[in-house]
Tab-separated table of N, CA and C in Angstrom:
chain	number	residue	atom	x	y	z
V	8	UNK	N	86.821	103.685	98.263
V	8	UNK	CA	88.257	103.728	98.498
V	8	UNK	C	88.895	102.374	98.231
V	9	UNK	N	88.157	101.269	98.501
V	9	UNK	CA	88.783	99.959	98.318
V	9	UNK	C	89.190	99.722	96.862
V	10	UNK	N	88.463	100.311	95.903
V	10	UNK	CA	88.855	100.114	94.506
V	10	UNK	C	90.177	100.817	94.208
V	11	UNK	N	90.423	101.960	94.854
V	11	UNK	CA	91.697	102.671	94.683
V	11	UNK	C	92.827	101.846	95.295
V	12	UNK	N	92.581	101.313	96.478
V	12	UNK	CA	93.574	100.475	97.149
V	12	UNK	C	93.796	99.196	96.345
V	13	UNK	N	92.728	98.589	95.883
V	13	UNK	CA	92.836	97.361	95.093
V	13	UNK	C	93.666	97.601	93.836
V	14	UNK	N	93.400	98.687	93.154
V	14	UNK	CA	94.152	99.008	91.943
V	14	UNK	C	95.631	99.190	92.256
V	15	UNK	N	95.929	99.887	93.345
V	15	UNK	CA	97.331	100.099	93.736
V	15	UNK	C	98.021	98.777	94.077
V	16	UNK	N	97.322	97.901	94.776
V	16	UNK	CA	97.878	96.586	95.134
V	16	UNK	C	98.148	95.774	93.872
V	17	UNK	N	97.174	95.717	92.989
V	17	UNK	CA	97.321	94.918	91.766
V	17	UNK	C	98.421	95.471	90.864
V	18	UNK	N	98.577	96.782	90.805
V	18	UNK	CA	99.662	97.372	90.019
V	18	UNK	C	101.023	96.992	90.596
V	19	UNK	N	101.129	97.010	91.915
V	19	UNK	CA	102.387	96.597	92.557
V	19	UNK	C	102.683	95.128	92.276
V	20	UNK	N	101.673	94.288	92.409
V	20	UNK	CA	101.859	92.859	92.150
V	20	UNK	C	102.261	92.621	90.702
V	21	UNK	N	101.634	93.327	89.786
V	21	UNK	CA	101.942	93.190	88.362
V	21	UNK	C	103.374	93.627	88.061
V	22	UNK	N	103.811	94.694	88.702
V	22	UNK	CA	105.145	95.232	88.418
V	22	UNK	C	106.259	94.332	88.936
V	23	UNK	N	105.944	93.422	89.832
V	23	UNK	CA	106.969	92.538	90.402
V	23	UNK	C	106.847	91.091	89.923
V	24	UNK	N	105.840	90.816	89.090
V	24	UNK	CA	105.676	89.452	88.558
V	24	UNK	C	106.857	89.147	87.644
V	25	UNK	N	107.323	87.936	87.531
V	25	UNK	CA	106.753	86.725	88.107
V	25	UNK	C	107.267	86.403	89.503
V	26	UNK	N	108.222	87.185	90.018
V	26	UNK	CA	108.806	86.867	91.319
V	26	UNK	C	107.914	87.148	92.494
V	27	UNK	N	107.021	88.116	92.356
V	27	UNK	CA	106.085	88.438	93.418
V	27	UNK	C	106.579	89.534	94.339
V	28	UNK	N	105.662	90.020	95.139
V	28	UNK	CA	105.936	91.077	96.112
V	28	UNK	C	105.375	90.630	97.453
V	29	UNK	N	106.111	90.907	98.518
V	29	UNK	CA	105.661	90.480	99.840
V	29	UNK	C	104.515	91.354	100.332
V	30	UNK	N	103.722	90.771	101.197
V	30	UNK	CA	102.623	91.504	101.807
V	30	UNK	C	103.158	92.733	102.534
V	31	UNK	N	104.251	92.573	103.247
V	31	UNK	CA	104.848	93.694	103.970
V	31	UNK	C	105.268	94.830	103.057
V	32	UNK	N	105.848	94.497	101.908
V	32	UNK	CA	106.268	95.530	100.961
V	32	UNK	C	105.055	96.265	100.407
V	33	UNK	N	103.983	95.529	100.134
V	33	UNK	CA	102.757	96.163	99.644
V	33	UNK	C	102.225	97.145	100.682
V	34	UNK	N	102.114	96.686	101.925
V	34	UNK	CA	101.569	97.537	102.987
V	34	UNK	C	102.467	98.752	103.207
V	35	UNK	N	103.778	98.545	103.287
V	35	UNK	CA	104.699	99.662	103.516
V	35	UNK	C	104.664	100.671	102.373
V	36	UNK	N	104.627	100.178	101.139
V	36	UNK	CA	104.603	101.071	99.976
V	36	UNK	C	103.335	101.907	99.957
V	37	UNK	N	102.199	101.256	100.182
V	37	UNK	CA	100.929	101.988	100.113
V	37	UNK	C	100.719	102.887	101.328
V	38	UNK	N	101.286	102.506	102.467
V	38	UNK	CA	101.241	103.406	103.622
V	38	UNK	C	102.014	104.686	103.290
V	39	UNK	N	103.131	104.536	102.578
V	39	UNK	CA	103.905	105.698	102.149
V	39	UNK	C	103.149	106.589	101.175
V	40	UNK	N	102.125	106.028	100.542
V	40	UNK	CA	101.292	106.799	99.615
V	40	UNK	C	100.038	107.356	100.308
V	41	UNK	N	99.965	107.159	101.635
V	41	UNK	CA	98.874	107.749	102.403
V	41	UNK	C	97.748	106.827	102.808
V	42	UNK	N	97.823	105.551	102.458
V	42	UNK	CA	96.770	104.607	102.836
V	42	UNK	C	97.038	104.051	104.233
V	43	UNK	N	95.980	103.814	104.983
V	43	UNK	CA	96.116	103.212	106.312
V	43	UNK	C	96.512	101.745	106.166
V	44	UNK	N	97.496	101.279	106.947
V	44	UNK	CA	97.936	99.879	106.847
V	44	UNK	C	96.798	98.879	106.989
V	45	UNK	N	95.875	99.129	107.903
V	45	UNK	CA	94.767	98.196	108.138
V	45	UNK	C	93.880	98.071	106.906
V	46	UNK	N	93.678	99.174	106.195
V	46	UNK	CA	92.863	99.161	104.985
V	46	UNK	C	93.546	98.333	103.906
V	47	UNK	N	94.855	98.497	103.770
V	47	UNK	CA	95.617	97.748	102.766
V	47	UNK	C	95.590	96.259	103.102
V	48	UNK	N	95.795	95.920	104.367
V	48	UNK	CA	95.781	94.519	104.789
V	48	UNK	C	94.427	93.870	104.499
V	49	UNK	N	93.346	94.554	104.853
V	49	UNK	CA	92.012	94.010	104.593
V	49	UNK	C	91.771	93.824	103.098
V	50	UNK	N	92.231	94.772	102.300
V	50	UNK	CA	92.032	94.685	100.861
V	50	UNK	C	92.846	93.536	100.268
V	51	UNK	N	94.041	93.294	100.793
V	51	UNK	CA	94.837	92.142	100.335
V	51	UNK	C	94.069	90.844	100.525
V	52	UNK	N	93.494	90.651	101.703
V	52	UNK	CA	92.746	89.413	101.974
V	52	UNK	C	91.500	89.330	101.101
V	53	UNK	N	90.854	90.471	100.854
V	53	UNK	CA	89.671	90.486	99.990
V	53	UNK	C	90.051	90.094	98.568
V	54	UNK	N	91.176	90.618	98.076
V	54	UNK	CA	91.631	90.289	96.719
V	54	UNK	C	92.011	88.817	96.597
V	55	UNK	N	92.571	88.256	97.656
V	55	UNK	CA	92.861	86.813	97.657
V	55	UNK	C	91.567	86.014	97.555
V	56	UNK	N	90.569	86.390	98.361
V	56	UNK	CA	89.289	85.680	98.349
V	56	UNK	C	88.599	85.792	96.995
V	57	UNK	N	88.775	86.913	96.316
V	57	UNK	CA	88.158	87.128	95.003
V	57	UNK	C	88.976	86.531	93.862
V	58	UNK	N	90.103	85.906	94.185
V	58	UNK	CA	91.004	85.325	93.185
V	58	UNK	C	91.568	86.396	92.243
V	59	UNK	N	91.923	87.536	92.831
V	59	UNK	CA	92.590	88.599	92.074
V	59	UNK	C	94.094	88.580	92.330
V	60	UNK	N	94.485	87.970	93.451
V	60	UNK	CA	95.894	87.771	93.816
V	60	UNK	C	96.117	86.291	94.059
V	61	UNK	N	97.351	85.853	93.832
V	61	UNK	CA	97.716	84.461	94.069
V	61	UNK	C	99.045	84.417	94.808
V	62	UNK	N	99.147	83.641	95.874
V	62	UNK	CA	100.457	83.445	96.504
V	62	UNK	C	101.361	82.691	95.530
V	63	UNK	N	102.603	83.136	95.410
V	63	UNK	CA	103.514	82.469	94.474
V	63	UNK	C	104.780	81.976	95.171
V	64	UNK	N	104.839	82.119	96.464
V	64	UNK	CA	106.008	81.689	97.212
V	64	UNK	C	106.042	82.400	98.546
V	65	UNK	N	107.208	82.374	99.165
V	65	UNK	CA	107.351	83.036	100.463
V	65	UNK	C	108.799	83.435	100.678
V	66	UNK	N	108.988	84.316	101.627
V	66	UNK	CA	110.309	84.733	102.061
V	66	UNK	C	110.445	84.273	103.504
V	67	UNK	N	111.586	83.694	103.837
V	67	UNK	CA	111.858	83.298	105.214
V	67	UNK	C	112.963	84.198	105.744
V	68	UNK	N	112.688	84.834	106.853
V	68	UNK	CA	113.690	85.685	107.493
V	68	UNK	C	114.004	85.102	108.856
V	69	UNK	N	115.273	85.116	109.207
V	69	UNK	CA	115.672	84.713	110.549
V	69	UNK	C	115.840	85.977	111.372
V	70	UNK	N	115.044	86.074	112.422
V	70	UNK	CA	115.037	87.248	113.278
V	70	UNK	C	115.795	86.911	114.555
V	71	UNK	N	116.773	87.739	114.870
V	71	UNK	CA	117.534	87.546	116.109
V	71	UNK	C	117.249	88.716	117.035
V	72	UNK	N	117.050	88.387	118.298
V	72	UNK	CA	116.821	89.429	119.290
V	72	UNK	C	117.222	88.914	120.659
V	73	UNK	N	117.315	89.813	121.574
V	73	UNK	CA	117.637	89.443	122.957
V	73	UNK	C	116.338	89.233	123.725
V	74	UNK	N	116.297	88.176	124.508
V	74	UNK	CA	115.113	87.934	125.329
V	74	UNK	C	115.178	88.796	126.589
V	75	UNK	N	114.267	88.577	127.505
V	75	UNK	CA	114.173	89.385	128.723
V	75	UNK	C	115.393	89.360	129.616
V	76	UNK	N	116.191	88.306	129.537
V	76	UNK	CA	117.403	88.223	130.374
V	76	UNK	C	118.671	88.457	129.564
V	77	UNK	N	118.513	88.899	128.330
V	77	UNK	CA	119.672	89.252	127.520
V	77	UNK	C	120.231	88.140	126.658
V	78	UNK	N	119.615	86.956	126.706
V	78	UNK	CA	120.071	85.839	125.881
V	78	UNK	C	119.634	86.055	124.434
V	79	UNK	N	120.528	85.756	123.507
V	79	UNK	CA	120.202	85.884	122.096
V	79	UNK	C	119.306	84.716	121.682
V	80	UNK	N	118.178	85.043	121.039
V	80	UNK	CA	117.289	84.017	120.535
V	80	UNK	C	117.010	84.282	119.068
V	81	UNK	N	116.687	83.223	118.362
V	81	UNK	CA	116.428	83.329	116.929
V	81	UNK	C	115.094	82.686	116.609
V	82	UNK	N	114.348	83.308	115.700
V	82	UNK	CA	113.065	82.758	115.263
V	82	UNK	C	112.919	83.009	113.773
V	83	UNK	N	112.243	82.098	113.106
V	83	UNK	CA	111.953	82.277	111.684
V	83	UNK	C	110.642	83.029	111.521
V	84	UNK	N	110.593	83.871	110.512
V	84	UNK	CA	109.394	84.619	110.169
V	84	UNK	C	109.146	84.418	108.679
V	85	UNK	N	107.934	83.994	108.320
V	85	UNK	CA	107.604	83.724	106.923
V	85	UNK	C	106.618	84.769	106.420
V	86	UNK	N	106.819	85.198	105.180
V	86	UNK	CA	105.949	86.197	104.581
V	86	UNK	C	105.622	85.753	103.157
V	87	UNK	N	104.329	85.776	102.822
V	87	UNK	CA	103.889	85.357	101.491
V	87	UNK	C	104.289	86.362	100.419
V	88	UNK	N	104.561	85.833	99.226
V	88	UNK	CA	104.764	86.638	98.025
V	88	UNK	C	103.495	86.550	97.192
V	89	UNK	N	103.079	87.670	96.596
V	89	UNK	CA	101.859	87.702	95.798
V	89	UNK	C	102.138	88.152	94.371
V	90	UNK	N	101.373	87.594	93.453
V	90	UNK	CA	101.336	88.032	92.058
V	90	UNK	C	99.869	88.187	91.676
V	91	UNK	N	99.585	88.845	90.544
V	91	UNK	CA	98.191	88.859	90.089
V	91	UNK	C	97.699	87.424	89.907
V	92	UNK	N	96.398	87.236	89.897
V	92	UNK	CA	95.820	85.906	89.824
V	92	UNK	C	96.481	85.071	88.737
V	93	UNK	N	96.771	83.842	89.077
V	93	UNK	CA	97.401	82.900	88.159
V	93	UNK	C	96.575	81.619	88.136
V	94	UNK	N	96.094	81.266	86.965
V	94	UNK	CA	95.330	80.030	86.842
V	94	UNK	C	96.187	78.824	87.225
V	95	UNK	N	97.452	78.837	86.831
V	95	UNK	CA	98.342	77.714	87.126
V	95	UNK	C	98.568	77.521	88.624
V	96	UNK	N	98.668	78.623	89.370
V	96	UNK	CA	98.938	78.523	90.805
V	96	UNK	C	97.667	78.516	91.653
V	97	UNK	N	96.531	78.750	91.052
V	97	UNK	CA	95.286	78.864	91.801
V	97	UNK	C	94.930	77.591	92.551
V	98	UNK	N	95.249	76.437	92.009
V	98	UNK	CA	94.884	75.156	92.643
V	98	UNK	C	95.441	75.039	94.057
V	99	UNK	N	96.557	75.688	94.330
V	99	UNK	CA	97.151	75.589	95.659
V	99	UNK	C	96.258	76.217	96.738
V	100	UNK	N	95.327	77.072	96.340
V	100	UNK	CA	94.465	77.730	97.309
V	100	UNK	C	93.381	76.815	97.846
V	101	UNK	N	93.157	75.701	97.181
V	101	UNK	CA	92.151	74.734	97.629
V	101	UNK	C	92.820	73.707	98.532
V	102	UNK	N	93.277	74.160	99.667
V	102	UNK	CA	93.983	73.280	100.602
V	102	UNK	C	92.999	72.331	101.263
V	103	UNK	N	93.337	71.079	101.281
V	103	UNK	CA	92.509	70.084	101.969
V	103	UNK	C	93.406	69.310	102.915
V	104	UNK	N	92.914	69.111	104.108
V	104	UNK	CA	93.672	68.340	105.066
V	104	UNK	C	93.552	66.858	104.739
V	105	UNK	N	94.634	66.153	104.935
V	105	UNK	CA	94.597	64.711	104.741
V	105	UNK	C	93.701	64.095	105.812
V	106	UNK	N	93.068	62.999	105.476
V	106	UNK	CA	92.191	62.315	106.430
V	106	UNK	C	93.002	62.011	107.687
V	107	UNK	N	92.451	62.322	108.851
V	107	UNK	CA	93.141	62.092	110.112
V	107	UNK	C	93.858	63.326	110.617
V	108	UNK	N	94.030	64.349	109.791
V	108	UNK	CA	94.684	65.576	110.224
V	108	UNK	C	93.671	66.601	110.730
V	109	UNK	N	92.429	66.245	110.745
V	109	UNK	CA	91.396	67.227	111.121
V	109	UNK	C	91.198	67.302	112.596
C-alpha cells in the first residue's frame, strides 16, 4: 500500500511544483481519496528520508482563538511546503548546529 500512497503523494507534489504543496493539503487530499491520515503522514516522512521529497518553503498562518477565560489569543502555525526531490534544495536537509548550540 505504501507504494500507492507514495505515488499519490509524489503526483500531488509534482502537480504543484515549483511552488510546492503543504503537508496538510497532501494529507487532506489523500484522506478524501480513502487513505488513512496516519498512513499518509508516515509515508511523507519516509519519502523525505529517501530523498524523494524536498521542503521548498513554508506557510505561516496566524491562528486566533479564545482561551479558557474568553480572552482572544493569537499563535503562529508553520507548515512545510514539499516538491519532488530537488538537487538544488537538497543541501538544506543536512542541518548542522553551530558549535555551542548543542
